[in-house]
Each structure stands twice: as C-alpha cells, then as structure tokens.
Short mmCIF file of C-alpha atoms in Angstrom, two decimals:
data_model
loop_
_atom_site.label_atom_id
_atom_site.label_comp_id
_atom_site.label_asym_id
_atom_site.label_seq_id
_atom_site.Cartn_x
_atom_site.Cartn_y
_atom_site.Cartn_z
CA UNK A 1 -0.06 0.01 0.09
CA UNK A 2 1.20 3.42 -0.93
CA UNK A 3 0.23 7.16 0.19
CA UNK A 4 0.42 10.12 -2.03
CA UNK A 5 0.07 13.40 -0.24
CA UNK A 6 -0.20 16.59 -2.33
CA UNK A 7 1.31 19.99 -1.43
CA UNK A 8 -2.20 21.31 -0.67
CA UNK A 9 -3.11 18.57 1.69
CA UNK A 10 -4.52 15.09 1.55
CA UNK A 11 -6.99 14.97 -1.41
CA UNK A 12 -7.15 11.24 -2.06
CA UNK A 13 -5.74 7.93 -1.04
CA UNK A 14 -4.59 5.43 -3.67
CA UNK A 15 -4.55 1.84 -2.51
CA UNK A 16 -2.65 -0.47 -4.74
CA UNK A 17 -2.34 -4.32 -5.11
CA UNK A 18 -4.40 -6.41 -2.61
CA UNK A 19 -6.26 -3.43 -1.11
CA UNK A 20 -8.24 -3.07 -4.56
CA UNK A 21 -11.92 -3.64 -4.49
CA UNK A 22 -13.66 -4.92 -7.24
CA UNK A 23 -16.67 -3.42 -8.53
CA UNK A 24 -19.79 -4.99 -9.86
CA UNK A 25 -18.39 -5.20 -13.23
CA UNK A 26 -15.40 -7.04 -11.96
CA UNK A 27 -12.95 -3.97 -12.43
CA UNK A 28 -10.97 -2.31 -9.85
CA UNK A 29 -12.25 1.07 -8.18
CA UNK A 30 -10.77 3.61 -5.83
CA UNK A 31 -12.34 4.62 -2.37
CA UNK A 32 -12.54 8.50 -1.97
CA UNK A 33 -11.34 10.05 1.28
CA UNK A 34 -13.85 9.76 4.13
CA UNK A 35 -15.23 6.30 2.99
CA UNK A 36 -13.92 3.02 3.77
CA UNK A 37 -14.50 -0.32 2.24
CA UNK A 38 -16.00 -3.14 4.13
CA UNK A 39 -12.73 -4.73 4.41
CA UNK A 40 -10.68 -1.52 5.41
CA UNK A 41 -7.79 -2.49 7.46
CA UNK A 42 -7.26 -1.09 11.01
CA UNK A 43 -4.36 1.32 10.01
CA UNK A 44 -6.52 3.19 7.66
CA UNK A 45 -9.30 4.01 10.34
CA UNK A 46 -6.67 5.19 13.04
CA UNK A 47 -5.20 7.59 10.47
CA UNK A 48 -8.79 8.91 9.80
CA UNK A 49 -9.65 9.43 13.49
CA UNK A 50 -6.40 11.28 14.14
CA UNK A 51 -7.18 13.64 11.21
CA UNK A 52 -10.47 14.67 12.94
CA UNK A 53 -9.20 14.81 16.53
CA UNK A 54 -7.15 17.94 16.24
CA UNK A 55 -9.95 20.27 14.84
CA UNK A 56 -12.37 18.85 17.45
CA UNK A 57 -10.02 19.63 20.45
CA UNK A 58 -9.51 23.25 19.04
CA UNK A 59 -13.25 23.90 18.90
CA UNK A 60 -14.04 22.34 22.24
CA UNK A 61 -11.27 24.48 23.86
CA UNK A 62 -12.77 27.54 22.35
CA UNK A 63 -16.17 26.72 23.71
CA UNK A 64 -14.94 25.97 27.25
CA UNK A 65 -13.20 29.32 27.25
CA UNK A 66 -16.42 31.27 26.28
CA UNK A 67 -18.51 29.19 28.60
CA UNK A 68 -16.08 29.93 31.64
CA UNK A 69 -16.14 33.60 30.79
CA UNK A 70 -20.10 33.69 30.48
CA UNK A 71 -20.45 31.73 33.70
CA UNK A 72 -18.10 34.01 35.60
CA UNK A 73 -20.00 37.21 34.30
CA UNK A 74 -23.43 35.45 35.42
CA UNK A 75 -22.24 34.61 38.93
CA UNK A 76 -20.96 38.15 39.61
CA UNK A 77 -24.11 39.75 38.14
CA UNK A 78 -26.38 37.27 40.11
CA UNK A 79 -24.66 38.23 43.35
CA UNK A 80 -25.96 41.88 43.13
CA UNK A 81 -29.52 41.23 41.59
CA UNK A 82 -30.62 37.57 42.09
CA UNK A 83 -32.31 36.24 45.28
CA UNK A 84 -30.91 32.97 44.03
CA UNK A 85 -27.55 32.96 41.96
CA UNK A 86 -27.93 29.37 41.15
CA UNK A 87 -31.50 29.91 39.87
CA UNK A 88 -30.37 32.85 38.04
CA UNK A 89 -27.44 30.80 36.42
CA UNK A 90 -29.70 28.03 35.46
CA UNK A 91 -32.17 30.26 33.80
CA UNK A 92 -29.53 32.39 31.94
CA UNK A 93 -27.62 29.41 30.70
CA UNK A 94 -30.67 27.66 29.47
CA UNK A 95 -32.15 30.31 27.26
CA UNK A 96 -33.25 33.36 29.53
CA UNK A 97 -32.06 36.71 28.37
CA UNK A 98 -30.66 39.14 30.94
CA UNK A 99 -33.50 41.69 30.64
CA UNK A 100 -36.18 38.92 30.84
CA UNK A 101 -34.71 37.43 33.91
CA UNK A 102 -34.20 40.88 35.67
CA UNK A 103 -37.85 41.63 34.86
CA UNK A 104 -39.25 38.35 36.12
CA UNK A 105 -37.03 38.54 39.32
CA UNK A 106 -38.08 42.12 40.05
CA UNK A 107 -41.62 41.39 39.42
CA UNK A 108 -41.69 38.57 41.83
CA UNK A 109 -39.96 40.60 44.45
CA UNK A 110 -42.42 43.63 44.13
CA UNK A 111 -45.26 41.23 44.31
CA UNK A 112 -43.86 39.75 47.52
CA UNK A 113 -43.35 43.23 48.82
CA UNK A 114 -46.88 44.16 48.05
CA UNK A 115 -48.54 41.18 49.42
CA UNK A 116 -46.57 41.34 52.54
CA UNK A 117 -48.38 44.55 53.50
CA UNK A 118 -46.52 46.78 56.07
CA UNK A 119 -44.99 43.81 58.12
CA UNK A 120 -41.86 43.68 55.91
CA UNK A 121 -41.70 47.36 55.78
CA UNK A 122 -41.57 47.64 59.65
CA UNK A 123 -38.76 45.08 59.89
CA UNK A 124 -36.83 47.00 57.23
CA UNK A 125 -37.21 50.39 58.98
CA UNK A 126 -36.35 48.77 62.33
CA UNK A 127 -33.18 46.98 61.16
CA UNK A 128 -31.56 49.58 58.97
CA UNK A 129 -31.65 53.17 58.32
CA UNK A 130 -33.54 53.87 55.05
CA UNK A 131 -31.56 55.88 52.27
CA UNK A 132 -32.60 59.20 51.96
CA UNK A 133 -32.42 59.60 48.28
CA UNK A 134 -32.38 57.33 45.08
CA UNK A 135 -28.66 57.81 44.77
CA UNK A 136 -28.12 56.71 48.13
CA UNK A 137 -30.19 53.62 47.59
CA UNK A 138 -28.29 52.65 44.58
CA UNK A 139 -24.98 53.05 46.55
CA UNK A 140 -26.44 51.05 49.51
CA UNK A 141 -27.44 48.09 47.14
CA UNK A 142 -24.14 48.02 45.25
CA UNK A 143 -21.80 48.20 48.11
CA UNK A 144 -23.69 45.80 50.28
CA UNK A 145 -24.41 43.34 47.67
CA UNK A 146 -28.10 42.95 48.32
CA UNK A 147 -30.61 40.84 46.20
CA UNK A 148 -33.51 41.97 44.36
CA UNK A 149 -35.91 41.14 47.12
CA UNK A 150 -34.11 43.51 49.44
CA UNK A 151 -34.08 46.15 47.10
CA UNK A 152 -37.92 45.76 46.67
CA UNK A 153 -38.72 45.91 50.29
CA UNK A 154 -36.29 48.75 50.94
CA UNK A 155 -37.69 50.64 47.86
CA UNK A 156 -41.33 50.20 49.24
CA UNK A 157 -40.25 51.40 52.73
CA UNK A 158 -38.76 54.39 51.29
CA UNK A 159 -41.71 55.24 49.12
CA UNK A 160 -44.05 54.71 52.00
CA UNK A 161 -41.90 56.87 54.37
CA UNK A 162 -41.73 59.71 51.74
CA UNK A 163 -45.72 59.39 51.15
CA UNK A 164 -46.23 59.97 55.06
CA UNK A 165 -43.67 62.98 54.83
CA UNK A 166 -45.61 64.64 51.85
CA UNK A 167 -49.03 63.91 53.51
CA UNK A 168 -47.95 65.42 56.73
CA UNK A 169 -46.49 68.47 54.71
CA UNK A 170 -49.77 68.84 52.89
CA UNK A 171 -51.67 68.90 56.24
CA UNK A 172 -49.50 71.34 57.79
CA UNK A 173 -49.57 73.56 54.73
CA UNK A 174 -53.33 73.38 54.68
CA UNK A 175 -53.55 74.52 58.34
CA UNK A 176 -51.03 77.18 58.00
CA UNK A 177 -52.83 78.49 54.84
CA UNK A 178 -56.02 78.54 56.82
CA UNK A 179 -54.23 80.42 59.74
CA UNK A 180 -53.05 82.88 57.41
CA UNK A 181 -56.57 83.97 56.55
CA UNK A 182 -57.31 84.55 60.17
CA UNK A 183 -55.08 87.63 60.39
CA UNK A 184 -55.66 91.26 59.50
CA UNK A 185 -52.74 92.49 57.40
CA UNK A 186 -50.70 95.43 58.57
CA UNK A 187 -51.75 97.47 55.75
CA UNK A 188 -55.49 97.42 56.44
CA UNK A 189 -54.82 97.74 60.15
CA UNK A 190 -52.78 100.82 59.46
CA UNK A 191 -55.37 102.16 57.10
CA UNK A 192 -58.04 102.09 59.92
CA UNK A 193 -55.62 103.79 62.31
CA UNK A 194 -54.82 106.60 59.98
CA UNK A 195 -58.34 107.18 59.19
CA UNK A 196 -59.21 107.24 62.77
CA UNK A 197 -56.59 109.79 63.35
CA UNK A 198 -57.71 111.86 60.32
CA UNK A 199 -61.23 111.65 61.93
CA UNK A 200 -60.02 113.30 65.03
CA UNK A 201 -57.91 116.03 63.31
CA UNK A 202 -59.66 116.85 60.23
CA UNK A 203 -63.10 118.42 60.22
CA UNK A 204 -63.81 117.46 56.68
CA UNK A 205 -63.26 113.83 57.70
CA UNK A 206 -66.30 114.23 60.37
CA UNK A 207 -68.61 115.95 57.86
CA UNK A 208 -72.15 114.60 57.73
CA UNK A 209 -72.99 111.66 55.53
CA UNK A 210 -74.72 112.03 53.51
CA UNK A 211 -75.18 115.72 52.97
CA UNK A 212 -78.37 117.23 54.27
CA UNK A 213 -79.91 117.83 50.92
CA UNK A 214 -79.83 114.00 50.21
CA UNK A 215 -80.82 112.62 53.58
CA UNK A 216 -84.39 112.14 52.13
CA UNK A 217 -82.99 109.38 49.98
CA UNK A 218 -82.10 107.26 52.78
CA UNK A 219 -85.62 106.04 53.28
CA UNK A 220 -87.10 106.77 49.66
CA UNK A 221 -88.38 103.43 48.16
CA UNK A 222 -87.91 104.77 44.55
CA UNK A 223 -84.03 104.45 45.04
CA UNK A 224 -82.04 101.35 44.95
CA UNK A 225 -80.78 100.63 48.42
CA UNK A 226 -77.58 98.40 49.05
CA UNK A 227 -76.81 97.27 52.50
CA UNK A 228 -73.34 96.41 53.70
CA UNK A 229 -72.32 95.08 57.11
CA UNK A 230 -68.44 95.39 57.59
CA UNK A 231 -65.56 96.32 59.75
CA UNK A 232 -63.17 96.41 56.60
CA UNK A 233 -62.60 99.92 55.19
CA UNK A 234 -60.78 98.78 52.17
CA UNK A 235 -63.20 96.13 51.41
CA UNK A 236 -66.26 98.51 51.80
CA UNK A 237 -64.65 101.04 49.30
CA UNK A 238 -64.32 98.19 46.57
CA UNK A 239 -67.93 97.22 46.94
CA UNK A 240 -69.03 100.74 46.72
CA UNK A 241 -66.78 101.68 43.88
CA UNK A 242 -67.32 98.66 41.86
CA UNK A 243 -71.20 98.78 42.36
CA UNK A 244 -71.03 102.49 41.05
CA UNK A 245 -68.81 101.75 38.07
CA UNK A 246 -71.08 98.75 36.82
CA UNK A 247 -74.43 100.65 37.39
CA UNK A 248 -76.22 102.16 34.46
CA UNK A 249 -78.01 104.53 36.95
CA UNK A 250 -75.46 105.32 39.72
CA UNK A 251 -77.44 108.28 40.89
CA UNK A 252 -80.24 106.04 42.09
CA UNK A 253 -78.07 104.12 44.30
CA UNK A 254 -78.14 104.62 48.19
CA UNK A 255 -75.45 102.81 50.18
CA UNK A 256 -76.08 101.78 53.98
CA UNK A 257 -72.83 100.76 55.61
CA UNK A 258 -73.15 99.35 59.11
CA UNK A 259 -69.86 98.90 61.08
CA UNK A 260 -68.93 98.36 64.72
CA UNK A 261 -67.65 101.11 67.19
CA UNK A 262 -64.10 100.44 66.62
CA UNK A 263 -64.16 101.08 63.02
CA UNK A 264 -66.85 103.75 62.74
CA UNK A 265 -64.46 106.63 62.70
CA UNK A 266 -62.11 105.27 60.06
CA UNK A 267 -65.08 104.11 58.01
CA UNK A 268 -66.82 107.48 58.25
CA UNK A 269 -63.46 109.39 57.56
CA UNK A 270 -62.82 107.35 54.40
CA UNK A 271 -66.16 108.18 52.76
CA UNK A 272 -66.31 111.71 53.97
CA UNK A 273 -62.76 112.43 52.52
CA UNK A 274 -63.27 110.57 49.24
CA UNK A 275 -66.67 111.69 48.57
CA UNK A 276 -69.09 109.97 46.05
CA UNK A 277 -70.82 112.56 43.63
CA UNK A 278 -72.95 109.87 41.86
CA UNK A 279 -74.51 108.19 44.69
CA UNK A 280 -75.78 108.61 48.30
CA UNK A 281 -74.14 106.79 51.21
CA UNK A 282 -74.34 106.65 54.91
CA UNK A 283 -72.13 105.18 57.63
CA UNK A 284 -73.89 103.79 60.73
CA UNK A 285 -72.32 102.57 63.87
CA UNK A 286 -73.93 99.88 66.00
CA UNK A 287 -73.34 101.91 68.93
CA UNK A 288 -75.72 104.55 67.45
CA UNK A 289 -78.73 102.09 67.11
CA UNK A 290 -81.38 102.55 69.60
CA UNK A 291 -82.25 98.67 69.87
CA UNK A 292 -85.47 97.88 71.57
CA UNK A 293 -85.14 95.55 74.79
CA UNK A 294 -86.52 92.47 72.93
CA UNK A 295 -83.98 92.92 69.97
CA UNK A 296 -81.07 93.72 72.24
CA UNK A 297 -81.72 90.38 74.28
CA UNK A 298 -82.19 88.51 71.13
CA UNK A 299 -78.87 89.62 69.69
CA UNK A 300 -77.03 88.81 72.73
CA UNK A 301 -78.57 85.45 73.02
CA UNK A 302 -77.89 84.75 69.23
CA UNK A 303 -74.22 85.63 69.53
CA UNK A 304 -73.72 83.62 72.79
CA UNK A 305 -75.17 80.33 71.19
CA UNK A 306 -73.04 80.95 68.10
CA UNK A 307 -69.90 81.49 70.27
CA UNK A 308 -70.58 78.20 71.85
CA UNK A 309 -71.20 76.24 68.56
CA UNK A 310 -67.89 77.56 67.39
CA UNK A 311 -66.07 76.67 70.39
CA UNK A 312 -67.58 73.36 70.58
CA UNK A 313 -66.36 72.65 66.94
CA UNK A 314 -62.73 74.07 67.92
CA UNK A 315 -62.74 71.75 70.87
CA UNK A 316 -63.71 68.59 68.77
CA UNK A 317 -60.96 69.40 66.34
CA UNK A 318 -58.55 69.73 69.17
CA UNK A 319 -59.64 66.42 70.41
CA UNK A 320 -58.99 64.80 67.04
CA UNK A 321 -55.44 66.39 66.92
CA UNK A 322 -55.93 68.28 63.66
CA UNK A 323 -52.24 68.54 63.03
CA UNK A 324 -51.95 64.72 62.59
CA UNK A 325 -55.68 63.74 61.56
CA UNK A 326 -56.42 65.98 58.84
CA UNK A 327 -60.10 65.38 57.85
CA UNK A 328 -61.79 68.00 55.65
CA UNK A 329 -60.14 71.35 54.60
CA UNK A 330 -63.65 72.94 55.09
CA UNK A 331 -63.57 72.45 58.70
CA UNK A 332 -60.78 74.80 59.22
CA UNK A 333 -63.05 77.74 58.05
CA UNK A 334 -64.97 77.32 61.38
CA UNK A 335 -61.74 78.70 63.09
CA UNK A 336 -61.96 81.97 61.53
CA UNK A 337 -63.01 85.17 63.45
CA UNK A 338 -66.08 85.52 61.37
CA UNK A 339 -67.52 82.44 63.24
CA UNK A 340 -68.13 84.72 66.15
CA UNK A 341 -68.39 88.07 64.41
CA UNK A 342 -71.53 90.23 65.26
CA UNK A 343 -71.59 91.88 61.77
CA UNK A 344 -71.52 88.51 60.20
CA UNK A 345 -74.61 87.12 62.22
CA UNK A 346 -76.50 90.45 62.34
CA UNK A 347 -77.96 89.99 58.77
CA UNK A 348 -80.96 88.07 60.48
CA UNK A 349 -81.87 91.46 62.08
CA UNK A 350 -81.90 93.59 58.79
CA UNK A 351 -85.52 94.47 59.12
CA UNK A 352 -84.91 95.84 62.64
CA UNK A 353 -81.77 97.67 61.29
CA UNK A 354 -83.89 99.37 58.63
CA UNK A 355 -87.34 99.68 59.50
CA UNK A 356 -88.06 102.23 56.94
CA UNK A 357 -86.96 100.29 53.83
CA UNK A 358 -88.89 97.78 51.85
CA UNK A 359 -86.61 96.28 49.44
CA UNK A 360 -82.74 96.06 49.50
CA UNK A 361 -79.82 94.29 47.86
CA UNK A 362 -77.41 92.91 50.50
CA UNK A 363 -73.75 92.39 49.56
CA UNK A 364 -70.85 90.92 51.62
CA UNK A 365 -67.86 93.08 52.04
CA UNK A 366 -65.74 90.38 50.10
CA UNK A 367 -67.74 90.71 46.91
CA UNK A 368 -67.15 92.83 43.80
CA UNK A 369 -69.91 93.91 41.35
CA UNK A 370 -68.93 93.53 37.66
CA UNK A 371 -72.57 94.29 35.93
CA UNK A 372 -75.45 96.25 36.70
CA UNK A 373 -77.78 95.32 39.39
CA UNK A 374 -80.63 97.59 38.56
CA UNK A 375 -82.91 94.73 37.43
CA UNK A 376 -82.77 93.20 41.11
CA UNK A 377 -84.70 95.99 42.51
CA UNK A 378 -87.40 95.36 39.93
CA UNK A 379 -87.37 91.62 40.40
CA UNK A 380 -90.73 90.12 41.37
CA UNK A 381 -90.00 87.71 44.18
CA UNK A 382 -93.51 86.05 43.73
CA UNK A 383 -94.28 86.74 47.42
CA UNK A 384 -91.17 85.23 48.61
CA UNK A 385 -88.59 86.93 51.23
CA UNK A 386 -85.25 86.48 49.77
CA UNK A 387 -83.92 86.34 46.14
CA UNK A 388 -80.91 83.89 46.06
CA UNK A 389 -78.79 81.98 43.55
CA UNK A 390 -77.75 78.36 43.72
CA UNK A 391 -74.24 77.23 43.00
CA UNK A 392 -74.91 75.78 39.59
CA UNK A 393 -71.86 76.61 37.69
CA UNK A 394 -71.28 72.96 36.91
CA UNK A 395 -75.02 72.17 35.79
CA UNK A 396 -78.66 72.32 36.79
CA UNK A 397 -78.88 71.62 40.58
CA UNK A 398 -75.18 70.78 40.89
CA UNK A 399 -73.64 72.38 44.02
CA UNK A 400 -70.56 70.58 44.96
CA UNK A 401 -69.89 71.13 48.67
CA UNK A 402 -72.98 73.12 49.12
CA UNK A 403 -75.76 70.40 49.65
CA UNK A 404 -77.62 70.21 52.90
CA UNK A 405 -75.52 67.13 53.72
CA UNK A 406 -72.30 69.37 53.81
CA UNK A 407 -74.03 71.57 56.48
CA UNK A 408 -76.33 69.44 58.65
CA UNK A 409 -75.83 66.37 60.71
CA UNK A 410 -78.35 63.87 59.14
CA UNK A 411 -77.64 61.26 61.77
CA UNK A 412 -79.80 63.37 64.02
CA UNK A 413 -83.39 62.52 63.76
CA UNK A 414 -84.30 66.12 64.06
CA UNK A 415 -82.50 67.15 60.80
CA UNK A 416 -83.24 63.88 58.93
CA UNK A 417 -87.07 64.27 59.44
CA UNK A 418 -87.07 67.91 58.57
CA UNK A 419 -84.56 68.40 55.68
CA UNK A 420 -83.55 66.66 52.31
CA UNK A 421 -80.16 65.26 52.15
CA UNK A 422 -79.30 66.18 48.55
CA UNK A 423 -80.96 69.52 48.56
CA UNK A 424 -78.85 72.44 47.22
CA UNK A 425 -78.39 75.23 49.68
CA UNK A 426 -78.80 78.80 48.54
CA UNK A 427 -75.92 81.22 48.62
CA UNK A 428 -75.47 84.08 51.15
CA UNK A 429 -73.67 87.14 50.22
CA UNK A 430 -75.46 88.82 47.44
CA UNK A 431 -79.23 88.56 48.07
CA UNK A 432 -82.48 90.60 47.44
CA UNK A 433 -84.63 90.95 50.31
CA UNK A 434 -88.13 92.10 50.71
CA UNK A 435 -88.22 93.42 54.11
CA UNK A 436 -91.82 94.22 53.89
CA UNK A 437 -92.72 90.59 53.26
CA UNK A 438 -90.14 89.57 55.84
CA UNK A 439 -91.69 91.53 58.55
CA UNK A 440 -95.08 89.52 58.13
CA UNK A 441 -93.22 86.23 58.66
CA UNK A 442 -91.76 84.39 61.72
CA UNK A 443 -88.37 84.03 60.16
CA UNK A 444 -86.27 85.69 62.78
CA UNK A 445 -88.14 83.90 65.60
CA UNK A 446 -87.65 80.69 63.96
CA UNK A 447 -84.05 81.14 63.49
CA UNK A 448 -83.83 81.58 67.20
CA UNK A 449 -85.94 78.53 67.83
CA UNK A 450 -83.38 76.38 65.79
CA UNK A 451 -80.49 78.07 67.58
CA UNK A 452 -81.94 76.86 70.95
CA UNK A 453 -82.63 73.46 69.68
CA UNK A 454 -79.06 73.15 68.61
CA UNK A 455 -77.83 74.17 71.93
CA UNK A 456 -80.11 71.84 73.64
CA UNK A 457 -78.94 68.80 71.37
CA UNK A 458 -75.24 69.40 72.16
CA UNK A 459 -74.35 71.43 69.23
CA UNK A 460 -74.65 68.55 66.97
CA UNK A 461 -77.37 69.47 64.37
CA UNK A 462 -75.09 71.69 61.98
CA UNK A 463 -71.76 72.95 61.26
CA UNK A 464 -70.82 76.62 62.53
CA UNK A 465 -71.94 79.59 60.41
CA UNK A 466 -74.72 81.90 59.67
CA UNK A 467 -75.86 79.79 56.77
CA UNK A 468 -77.30 76.46 58.23
CA UNK A 469 -79.67 77.93 60.58
CA UNK A 470 -80.91 80.58 57.94
CA UNK A 471 -81.62 77.75 55.42
CA UNK A 472 -84.00 76.34 57.84
CA UNK A 473 -85.39 79.86 58.90
CA UNK A 474 -86.05 80.85 55.31
CA UNK A 475 -87.43 77.38 54.27
CA UNK A 476 -90.44 78.09 51.82
CA UNK A 477 -89.41 81.83 51.43
CA UNK A 478 -86.74 81.61 48.86
CA UNK A 479 -86.99 82.78 45.31
CA UNK A 480 -84.29 81.31 43.01
CA UNK A 481 -82.51 83.60 40.66
CA UNK A 482 -80.33 82.93 37.74
CA UNK A 483 -76.72 81.54 38.98
CA UNK A 484 -74.80 84.29 36.86
CA UNK A 485 -76.05 86.97 39.38
CA UNK A 486 -73.62 85.53 42.03
CA UNK A 487 -70.51 83.51 41.55
CA UNK A 488 -69.23 82.41 44.96
CA UNK A 489 -66.30 80.40 46.29
CA UNK A 490 -63.38 82.55 45.02
CA UNK A 491 -61.79 82.11 48.34
CA UNK A 492 -61.24 78.48 47.98
CA UNK A 493 -58.26 77.04 46.29
CA UNK A 494 -60.58 74.85 43.92
CA UNK A 495 -61.65 78.11 42.19
CA UNK A 496 -58.89 77.32 39.42
CA UNK A 497 -61.43 74.85 38.09
CA UNK A 498 -63.91 77.72 37.30
CA UNK A 499 -63.94 78.72 33.74
CA UNK A 500 -62.97 82.19 32.94
CA UNK A 501 -65.96 82.89 30.96
CA UNK A 502 -68.13 82.13 34.12
CA UNK A 503 -66.25 84.69 36.04
CA UNK A 504 -66.62 87.18 33.50
CA UNK A 505 -70.40 86.76 33.14
CA UNK A 506 -70.85 86.96 36.98
CA UNK A 507 -72.84 90.00 37.88
CA UNK A 508 -71.46 89.59 41.66
CA UNK A 509 -68.30 87.65 42.24
CA UNK A 510 -67.95 86.59 45.91
CA UNK A 511 -64.69 85.80 47.57
CA UNK A 512 -66.28 83.46 50.19
CA UNK A 513 -63.89 81.11 51.71
CA UNK A 514 -60.47 81.47 53.42
CA UNK A 515 -58.48 83.40 50.72
CA UNK A 516 -59.88 87.02 50.90
CA UNK A 517 -58.79 89.23 48.14
CA UNK A 518 -56.94 91.40 50.39
CA UNK A 519 -54.81 88.83 51.65
CA UNK A 520 -51.76 87.36 49.64
CA UNK A 521 -52.69 83.67 49.80
CA UNK A 522 -55.26 83.85 46.93
CA UNK A 523 -54.41 83.11 43.30
CA UNK A 524 -53.08 86.24 41.69
CA UNK A 525 -55.31 86.08 38.71
CA UNK A 526 -58.41 85.83 40.92
CA UNK A 527 -57.16 88.71 43.26
CA UNK A 528 -56.70 90.91 40.27
CA UNK A 529 -60.49 91.00 39.90
CA UNK A 530 -60.57 92.73 43.08
CA UNK A 531 -57.35 94.88 43.01
CA UNK A 532 -58.69 96.77 39.88
CA UNK A 533 -60.98 98.57 42.00
CA UNK A 534 -58.72 99.57 44.72
CA UNK A 535 -57.12 103.04 44.36
CA UNK A 536 -53.54 102.24 45.04
CA UNK A 537 -52.54 106.00 44.49
CA UNK A 538 -54.61 107.16 47.30
CA UNK A 539 -52.75 108.98 50.16
CA UNK A 540 -53.66 106.69 52.87
CA UNK A 541 -53.37 103.58 50.94
CA UNK A 542 -49.99 104.42 49.81
CA UNK A 543 -48.89 105.54 53.31
CA UNK A 544 -49.91 102.16 54.65
CA UNK A 545 -47.93 100.27 51.98
CA UNK A 546 -51.11 98.60 50.66
CA UNK A 547 -50.15 97.06 47.21
CA UNK A 548 -51.74 94.88 44.70
#
C-alpha cells in the first residue's frame, strides 16, 4: 500500500495491489477519502480518526473558554441582583435573557413586597436606616451586594416613608394656609388707624354723611338701596366703587354701611374724604342704634349660642388632633374670627336695622360687582322674602360642597325628618330681600328657635356658620334667581377649576372662603379682579404700604 500527499493537503488515498476492491463489473475501483470499504484495514481507520481529533479539540477548547467567561459574568451579576444566584445561573444558561430574567425577578420581588403589607416594611425600617435619596439607595445596594428582594422591600419602605412625609407636609400647609386667613394685614390695620386719626384732626373727615340735601333718599323706596355690614374699610370701598362703576343709573344708588364702634370713625372718615358724587352713602355705627329691649336680648342670645357652637367645634377638632388627623379642609373655616363676628350674624336682623326700607340688595364685603344690578330691585319675588342663587356653575342643581348634607348632621332624627339630604343650599352674600314681606313672617323667631334646639342637642345639628340656621328659617321663602347673578367660592383653592367665561359673566363675584382678596394667599389672577377697584394712588393707601 502506498500514500500520495499533495502540497495542498490530503486530497485522495490511492491503494494498490491487494487493497483493490472489485466493482460490480469485475474491475478495480478507488475509494474516496472519508469512505472506507467493508474490509478496510485497522491502520486506515486510525489515520482517519487522528485527522478529525485535532479540529475537534480546538473547537472544544474555544467553547469551554467562552463558557467559562459567561459563567463568571453571570455569577458576578447574580450576586448583586438575584435572590438565588444558582437559579439565575440555570435560567440564563438555558435560554433566559438578562432583560427577561431581571424583569421576572423584579416582578416577583415587588409582588412579595406588596403582598406582605406593612410587616416587611416595619422590619426594614427597624433594622436599618433607610436611604434618603435614590442615589443613596443605589450606592447602598451596590456596596452591600443585596439581592432584588431586599431592593424591593427597601424601595417600598422608602416610598411609604416619603408618602407619609408628603401627606404630613400637605396637612400642615393647609393648616398654615387657613391660619394665614385669620389675621388682619398690617396695611389694612394701618389704614383704619390713619383714618381714625384723620377723623380726629380733620373736620372734613367728620362731615355729615350724606349731605343734608340728600338725607331724604335714605328712606325713599324709589331708590336702589344697598346694605353692607362690615368692619373692613378697604373692602367696603371696593364694594361701593365697583357697584357704582357697573351701574347704568348710579345716581339712584343709596349705600347703607353698618360697622362696629371701633371701625366707625375710620369708615366715616374714608367716605367723607373720598366723597361720592354719583350716589348717596351713609355710615352707621352699631353703638348709634337705639335697639328695643327685645331685640337687644335676642342679639345677645344669638351671639352667645354661636360662640358656643364655634367653641364646641374647635374643641372637637383639638381632640382629634388636627395637626395629624387631617379630615376636611372645610373644617378649618370654622376657626376664622367671622365664626363669632357680630356683623356676620347680624344679617338676620336687617328688618330691625332698617325699619323704613322695603326692598334692599344685600352684599358681603368680600364681593365685587361686575355688571349692573338695577334689575334686582325690579325683580318680582313672587311673594317670597329672599332672592338667592344656587351654585350651579357645573350644571342644573349641581352644587358641590353646598348640599344640605355638607351643612347638617343627618344622623340626627331632628334634621333627617325635616330636611332633604341632597338639596342644594342657596348662597348668602348677594341677596335681594323684601323686608316688607319679611316682617309679615316668623323667620327671625324661627332662626332663634333652631339655635336653641341646637344648643339643647349638644351643638350636633349643623356645622358653625350663619347659613345653616338661615336655610331652615327661610324654608319656603326663597325665590331662586339665575346663577350668573352670584358666583361664589373665589376664596377656595378649587376656584382654579372655574372657567374664565363664568367669572366674566358673573354680575357679582364673591370671595367666600379663607383666601380673601386683600390677603396674599389667594391666586393672583383671581385677586386681580378685586385689585382693579382699589385706588393704590390714594394717600392713605400708599402711606400704609398697601399694594396689589
């Protein structure tokens, strides 16, 4: 047997003499490389196996090297992210991708943390100090080599702790926001003092209001009478100026401003020095009224019960620890000084305050008049006593936060048997009153009856305020007017949801709520509706540093 090897490698094997194989035709044939005859000798097979062994060893060595590096990388990665490195190793070697595995592991860990409730969180918080930021969390996880399960529980604990801090900050911010609404700005306090000084030193500031030639208009029913009960000079000036500016017949307007003794001199001085030529105005002090004994006793009794109601609510909130157990933002309005303000509750005695008037438009001092109100004095109330709007800016009979259930305690049988749970309460602050019709009713006595009933029931019938007992006292005497006459609630933060077109169309916009327009806690775009009627160039306003 002879071998022939070419320069380019083994291409064929030639076997001579006795190794020849006869073909079917009796001739001699040659076997190609890689094939062997049935009777190939052992030497030929050994040579063939040796030729295949070298490439196989080289390929196997390369695969083992790659596998070694892959396993090393997986083990290092698993130590940081997998709860079970061996499980991660098996999954990744046998077909799982890094991204899929990490997602599965993380989902499983998050589900465990979620299903565990707060138990695991308590253990995490008690055993270690939680990272204060995401960067600290990453540093903690990489340096300590913790697995995904620990990562999930620690992340959950961090989020829950941050949620608690955010909620606590939100509660405190709301409390501080409401407390800020209770104070009197220095500028307004200064204005009252400066004007009182002007009243004492300047005879013009003590001049009669109105002038004697216009005094007869104060009781003339043919004029348009506006009643305002306030101790805020700046607020009163805005109501008067905005009403005159919006009126088509300002010469028919007669303003009746009632204030307390401490504010009387400053209020009188303001309107005496800043005279109004197109309308008639008077300023009355409560100390100047000659009350009948019955009315005097009734007012004192009313104010005492309202004071007890407000104090009861305040004590209840203190027991609930309002700093930690935040319930309803609306509850904080019961802490405002207006809760026990005489001028705030005196509106139920308007017929006694103005015995010679028949029909009036009543305005709160936190209102701004944007359109002519002349129609209201001609409005037929159909035998009713008060014309009032309902808060329907969101649709018919839609009054969020102003339904009877928001004012009254319907767990009391006294209330549930008398009132409708889902009924909308009418708005106080811009109302038309037919005083002649009022005097023929028992509205004021009914008001007192329910005040005493609330007192005897442990102050549990309604939330503090002038409106709840008025809703009951005026039951059956309310004439509903179009909502565009009175847009209320501009003193609440939710006012940002009110469309600008609704505000523009409102005849009277009312800053009811904590954020009064003379305070800085209100939204600037809303306050501007009030600021446009303040004369910031006025000598007294500029001296007191009042700015818009």
